[in-house]
Amino acid sequence: MKMLSALLRTLSAALLMIGGAAQARDAIAASPALWQVKDADTTIYLFGTVHVMKPGIDWFDGKVKRAFDASDELVLEIVEPDDPRAIATTMGRLALASDGVKMSDRLSEEARGKYQAAMSANGLPWQTFEIFNPWMSGMLLSVAPLEKMGYKADLGAEKTLRAAAQAAGKKVDALETVEQQVGFFANLPMDQQVQFLNATVDGLPDMEKEFGSLLRTWEKGQPDRLAKMMNESLEATPELAKVLLTGRNANWAKWIRGRLAQPGTVFVAVGAGHLAGKGSVQDQLRALGVDSTRVVR
């Protein structure tokens, strides 16, 4: 279960909107993984992203930059509103508990104490969130500690790609809406929401080590290793993984197959966890009779 929060941090850009004071480090030349799907007149690049980073990771270069430059269109998981408060408003509206049960009352005595301590330690007054459902606090605790560790959403791959696309006059589109993406969490059964929150709290002590390991794996372009790191959480929470990961992968694979009917070159950028392991977008494409190829150079 300890890997669940690390897995979930790779799934949704909506979770990773928090900036912070970053810590400099020596520049690292990264080579993240890239795939392509193509037919006679269409090429679709598939790029796995990390939503927050520290300064000094030089990833937007080489094959990734060449593929992006050759593309007419950028497609992201979501297109973030220019005003971050718009996402906060959507989250708040969907997170309000409709049954009147307080957040803390949904947790066991032991889990309640750990949850309240974790919220306080991360500058999140737990009393303020008593009116919300558990997924909201789980999302906040999945990202708030990253700010303290020096990670910045402004350095995340999506923001970099979107800024480059806008500067180049490329069309920017999305696979999902903000409301759809938040809805994946809001519509989880209550027991899974509680499970998500408890697993996130339990994973906090290992967050820096595990997220750092995931980031290094991404930098080195090792999707098989990334998949292996994710296996524990996938096996422990199959219902949650289906909603947040594999089910969405299947939808995106159908979109990609449909997009092949239109000529052009498209750069699709989604969380790296969606392009690794069993049930990945590539697996779903294969089931639809569509091949994907790893771009080496």
Short mmCIF file of N, CA and C in Angstrom, two decimals, residues 147-242:
data_model
loop_
_atom_site.label_atom_id
_atom_site.label_comp_id
_atom_site.label_asym_id
_atom_site.label_seq_id
_atom_site.Cartn_x
_atom_site.Cartn_y
_atom_site.Cartn_z
N GLU A 147 5.95 20.51 -2.22
CA GLU A 147 6.36 21.91 -2.19
C GLU A 147 7.54 22.09 -1.23
N LYS A 148 7.44 21.46 -0.07
CA LYS A 148 8.53 21.56 0.91
C LYS A 148 9.81 20.92 0.40
N MET A 149 9.67 19.94 -0.45
CA MET A 149 10.84 19.23 -0.98
C MET A 149 11.49 19.98 -2.14
N GLY A 150 10.89 21.08 -2.57
CA GLY A 150 11.50 21.89 -3.62
C GLY A 150 10.99 21.62 -5.01
N TYR A 151 9.92 20.83 -5.14
CA TYR A 151 9.36 20.57 -6.46
C TYR A 151 8.42 21.70 -6.86
N LYS A 152 8.40 22.02 -8.16
CA LYS A 152 7.59 23.11 -8.67
C LYS A 152 6.72 22.64 -9.83
N ALA A 153 5.43 22.94 -9.75
CA ALA A 153 4.54 22.62 -10.87
C ALA A 153 4.90 23.44 -12.10
N ASP A 154 5.44 24.64 -11.89
CA ASP A 154 5.81 25.49 -13.03
C ASP A 154 6.91 24.87 -13.88
N LEU A 155 7.65 23.91 -13.31
CA LEU A 155 8.70 23.23 -14.05
C LEU A 155 8.23 21.88 -14.59
N GLY A 156 6.99 21.53 -14.32
CA GLY A 156 6.46 20.26 -14.80
C GLY A 156 6.40 20.21 -16.33
N ALA A 157 6.41 19.01 -16.86
CA ALA A 157 6.47 18.84 -18.31
C ALA A 157 5.28 19.47 -19.03
N GLU A 158 4.08 19.35 -18.45
CA GLU A 158 2.91 19.89 -19.12
C GLU A 158 3.00 21.40 -19.32
N LYS A 159 3.41 22.10 -18.27
CA LYS A 159 3.51 23.55 -18.38
C LYS A 159 4.57 23.95 -19.41
N THR A 160 5.68 23.23 -19.41
CA THR A 160 6.74 23.52 -20.38
C THR A 160 6.25 23.29 -21.80
N LEU A 161 5.58 22.17 -22.03
CA LEU A 161 5.08 21.84 -23.37
C LEU A 161 4.00 22.81 -23.82
N ARG A 162 3.10 23.15 -22.92
CA ARG A 162 2.02 24.07 -23.31
C ARG A 162 2.58 25.45 -23.66
N ALA A 163 3.53 25.93 -22.86
CA ALA A 163 4.12 27.23 -23.15
C ALA A 163 4.83 27.21 -24.50
N ALA A 164 5.54 26.12 -24.79
CA ALA A 164 6.25 26.01 -26.07
C ALA A 164 5.26 25.94 -27.23
N ALA A 165 4.15 25.22 -27.03
CA ALA A 165 3.14 25.11 -28.09
C ALA A 165 2.50 26.47 -28.37
N GLN A 166 2.18 27.19 -27.33
CA GLN A 166 1.57 28.50 -27.52
C GLN A 166 2.53 29.47 -28.20
N ALA A 167 3.81 29.40 -27.82
CA ALA A 167 4.80 30.27 -28.44
C ALA A 167 4.97 29.96 -29.92
N ALA A 168 4.79 28.68 -30.28
CA ALA A 168 4.96 28.26 -31.67
C ALA A 168 3.66 28.32 -32.47
N GLY A 169 2.59 28.72 -31.83
CA GLY A 169 1.30 28.80 -32.53
C GLY A 169 0.67 27.45 -32.80
N LYS A 170 1.03 26.43 -32.02
CA LYS A 170 0.44 25.10 -32.20
C LYS A 170 -0.90 25.02 -31.49
N LYS A 171 -1.79 24.25 -32.03
CA LYS A 171 -3.07 23.98 -31.37
C LYS A 171 -2.83 23.16 -30.11
N VAL A 172 -3.55 23.48 -29.04
CA VAL A 172 -3.46 22.73 -27.78
C VAL A 172 -4.84 22.19 -27.45
N ASP A 173 -4.93 20.88 -27.27
CA ASP A 173 -6.21 20.24 -26.98
C ASP A 173 -6.03 19.31 -25.78
N ALA A 174 -7.14 18.69 -25.35
CA ALA A 174 -7.10 17.84 -24.16
C ALA A 174 -7.92 16.58 -24.36
N LEU A 175 -7.51 15.53 -23.65
CA LEU A 175 -8.23 14.26 -23.68
C LEU A 175 -9.41 14.26 -22.72
N GLU A 176 -9.32 15.08 -21.68
CA GLU A 176 -10.36 15.15 -20.65
C GLU A 176 -10.58 16.60 -20.24
N THR A 177 -11.72 16.86 -19.61
CA THR A 177 -11.95 18.17 -19.02
C THR A 177 -11.52 18.14 -17.55
N VAL A 178 -11.35 19.32 -16.97
CA VAL A 178 -11.01 19.41 -15.55
C VAL A 178 -12.09 18.73 -14.72
N GLU A 179 -13.35 18.98 -15.05
CA GLU A 179 -14.45 18.39 -14.28
C GLU A 179 -14.45 16.87 -14.39
N GLN A 180 -14.16 16.35 -15.57
CA GLN A 180 -14.07 14.89 -15.72
C GLN A 180 -12.96 14.33 -14.84
N GLN A 181 -11.80 14.98 -14.87
CA GLN A 181 -10.66 14.45 -14.14
C GLN A 181 -10.89 14.48 -12.63
N VAL A 182 -11.40 15.59 -12.13
CA VAL A 182 -11.74 15.65 -10.71
C VAL A 182 -12.84 14.65 -10.37
N GLY A 183 -13.76 14.46 -11.32
CA GLY A 183 -14.85 13.53 -11.10
C GLY A 183 -14.41 12.09 -10.89
N PHE A 184 -13.27 11.71 -11.45
CA PHE A 184 -12.78 10.35 -11.22
C PHE A 184 -12.59 10.09 -9.73
N PHE A 185 -12.12 11.09 -9.01
CA PHE A 185 -11.94 10.96 -7.57
C PHE A 185 -13.27 11.14 -6.84
N ALA A 186 -14.04 12.16 -7.24
CA ALA A 186 -15.28 12.49 -6.54
C ALA A 186 -16.29 11.35 -6.61
N ASN A 187 -16.23 10.55 -7.67
CA ASN A 187 -17.21 9.48 -7.85
C ASN A 187 -16.74 8.14 -7.30
N LEU A 188 -15.59 8.10 -6.68
CA LEU A 188 -15.14 6.87 -6.05
C LEU A 188 -16.07 6.48 -4.90
N PRO A 189 -16.36 5.19 -4.73
CA PRO A 189 -17.13 4.77 -3.55
C PRO A 189 -16.43 5.23 -2.27
N MET A 190 -17.20 5.48 -1.23
CA MET A 190 -16.64 6.06 -0.01
C MET A 190 -15.53 5.20 0.59
N ASP A 191 -15.69 3.88 0.54
CA ASP A 191 -14.65 3.04 1.13
C ASP A 191 -13.33 3.18 0.38
N GLN A 192 -13.40 3.40 -0.94
CA GLN A 192 -12.17 3.60 -1.71
C GLN A 192 -11.58 4.98 -1.45
N GLN A 193 -12.43 5.97 -1.22
CA GLN A 193 -11.93 7.28 -0.86
C GLN A 193 -11.17 7.24 0.47
N VAL A 194 -11.74 6.54 1.43
CA VAL A 194 -11.07 6.40 2.73
C VAL A 194 -9.76 5.63 2.57
N GLN A 195 -9.79 4.60 1.76
CA GLN A 195 -8.58 3.82 1.50
C GLN A 195 -7.50 4.68 0.86
N PHE A 196 -7.90 5.49 -0.10
CA PHE A 196 -6.97 6.41 -0.75
C PHE A 196 -6.35 7.38 0.26
N LEU A 197 -7.19 7.98 1.11
CA LEU A 197 -6.68 8.93 2.10
C LEU A 197 -5.74 8.24 3.09
N ASN A 198 -6.13 7.09 3.61
CA ASN A 198 -5.28 6.40 4.58
C ASN A 198 -3.95 5.98 3.97
N ALA A 199 -4.00 5.49 2.72
CA ALA A 199 -2.76 5.07 2.06
C ALA A 199 -1.85 6.25 1.80
N THR A 200 -2.43 7.41 1.46
CA THR A 200 -1.63 8.61 1.23
C THR A 200 -0.94 9.04 2.52
N VAL A 201 -1.69 9.05 3.62
CA VAL A 201 -1.11 9.41 4.92
C VAL A 201 0.01 8.44 5.29
N ASP A 202 -0.24 7.15 5.13
CA ASP A 202 0.77 6.14 5.49
C ASP A 202 2.02 6.27 4.63
N GLY A 203 1.86 6.77 3.39
CA GLY A 203 3.00 6.87 2.49
C GLY A 203 3.82 8.13 2.65
N LEU A 204 3.37 9.08 3.47
CA LEU A 204 4.07 10.36 3.57
C LEU A 204 5.52 10.24 4.01
N PRO A 205 5.85 9.38 4.99
CA PRO A 205 7.27 9.30 5.40
C PRO A 205 8.21 8.87 4.28
N ASP A 206 7.71 8.11 3.32
CA ASP A 206 8.54 7.62 2.22
C ASP A 206 8.38 8.44 0.95
N MET A 207 7.59 9.51 1.00
CA MET A 207 7.26 10.23 -0.22
C MET A 207 8.49 10.77 -0.93
N GLU A 208 9.39 11.42 -0.21
CA GLU A 208 10.54 12.02 -0.86
C GLU A 208 11.40 10.97 -1.55
N LYS A 209 11.65 9.86 -0.87
CA LYS A 209 12.47 8.79 -1.44
C LYS A 209 11.79 8.19 -2.66
N GLU A 210 10.50 7.90 -2.55
CA GLU A 210 9.79 7.21 -3.62
C GLU A 210 9.57 8.12 -4.83
N PHE A 211 9.19 9.37 -4.58
CA PHE A 211 8.99 10.27 -5.70
C PHE A 211 10.31 10.56 -6.40
N GLY A 212 11.38 10.70 -5.60
CA GLY A 212 12.70 10.91 -6.20
C GLY A 212 13.11 9.73 -7.07
N SER A 213 12.79 8.52 -6.61
CA SER A 213 13.12 7.33 -7.38
C SER A 213 12.31 7.28 -8.67
N LEU A 214 11.03 7.62 -8.60
CA LEU A 214 10.20 7.66 -9.80
C LEU A 214 10.73 8.68 -10.80
N LEU A 215 11.15 9.83 -10.29
CA LEU A 215 11.65 10.88 -11.17
C LEU A 215 12.94 10.44 -11.86
N ARG A 216 13.83 9.81 -11.12
CA ARG A 216 15.08 9.34 -11.73
C ARG A 216 14.81 8.27 -12.77
N THR A 217 13.84 7.40 -12.51
CA THR A 217 13.46 6.37 -13.48
C THR A 217 12.92 7.01 -14.76
N TRP A 218 12.13 8.05 -14.60
CA TRP A 218 11.60 8.78 -15.75
C TRP A 218 12.73 9.44 -16.54
N GLU A 219 13.66 10.09 -15.83
CA GLU A 219 14.77 10.76 -16.49
C GLU A 219 15.59 9.80 -17.36
N LYS A 220 15.71 8.58 -16.89
CA LYS A 220 16.52 7.59 -17.59
C LYS A 220 15.74 6.86 -18.68
N GLY A 221 14.46 7.16 -18.82
CA GLY A 221 13.66 6.49 -19.85
C GLY A 221 13.53 5.01 -19.61
N GLN A 222 13.09 4.62 -18.39
CA GLN A 222 12.97 3.22 -18.01
C GLN A 222 11.53 2.86 -17.65
N PRO A 223 10.64 2.78 -18.63
CA PRO A 223 9.23 2.50 -18.31
C PRO A 223 9.02 1.13 -17.69
N ASP A 224 9.83 0.14 -18.03
CA ASP A 224 9.67 -1.19 -17.43
C ASP A 224 9.95 -1.14 -15.93
N ARG A 225 10.96 -0.39 -15.55
CA ARG A 225 11.26 -0.25 -14.13
C ARG A 225 10.16 0.55 -13.43
N LEU A 226 9.67 1.57 -14.11
CA LEU A 226 8.57 2.35 -13.55
C LEU A 226 7.36 1.45 -13.31
N ALA A 227 7.06 0.59 -14.26
CA ALA A 227 5.94 -0.32 -14.11
C ALA A 227 6.15 -1.26 -12.93
N LYS A 228 7.37 -1.73 -12.77
CA LYS A 228 7.67 -2.63 -11.65
C LYS A 228 7.46 -1.92 -10.32
N MET A 229 7.85 -0.65 -10.26
CA MET A 229 7.67 0.13 -9.04
C MET A 229 6.20 0.32 -8.72
N MET A 230 5.36 0.30 -9.75
CA MET A 230 3.93 0.53 -9.57
C MET A 230 3.15 -0.74 -9.28
N ASN A 231 3.74 -1.89 -9.51
CA ASN A 231 2.99 -3.14 -9.46
C ASN A 231 2.31 -3.38 -8.11
N GLU A 232 3.01 -3.05 -7.03
CA GLU A 232 2.46 -3.33 -5.70
C GLU A 232 1.13 -2.61 -5.50
N SER A 233 1.11 -1.33 -5.85
CA SER A 233 -0.12 -0.57 -5.65
C SER A 233 -1.21 -1.03 -6.60
N LEU A 234 -0.85 -1.40 -7.82
CA LEU A 234 -1.84 -1.86 -8.78
C LEU A 234 -2.51 -3.14 -8.30
N GLU A 235 -1.73 -4.05 -7.75
CA GLU A 235 -2.26 -5.32 -7.29
C GLU A 235 -3.08 -5.16 -6.02
N ALA A 236 -2.68 -4.20 -5.17
CA ALA A 236 -3.37 -4.02 -3.90
C ALA A 236 -4.69 -3.29 -4.04
N THR A 237 -4.82 -2.48 -5.09
CA THR A 237 -6.03 -1.65 -5.24
C THR A 237 -6.54 -1.74 -6.69
N PRO A 238 -6.97 -2.91 -7.13
CA PRO A 238 -7.37 -3.06 -8.54
C PRO A 238 -8.56 -2.20 -8.93
N GLU A 239 -9.53 -1.99 -8.02
CA GLU A 239 -10.68 -1.16 -8.37
C GLU A 239 -10.27 0.29 -8.60
N LEU A 240 -9.42 0.78 -7.71
CA LEU A 240 -8.95 2.15 -7.82
C LEU A 240 -8.09 2.33 -9.07
N ALA A 241 -7.24 1.35 -9.34
CA ALA A 241 -6.38 1.43 -10.52
C ALA A 241 -7.20 1.42 -11.81
N LYS A 242 -8.30 0.68 -11.82
CA LYS A 242 -9.14 0.64 -13.02
C LYS A 242 -9.76 2.00 -13.30
#
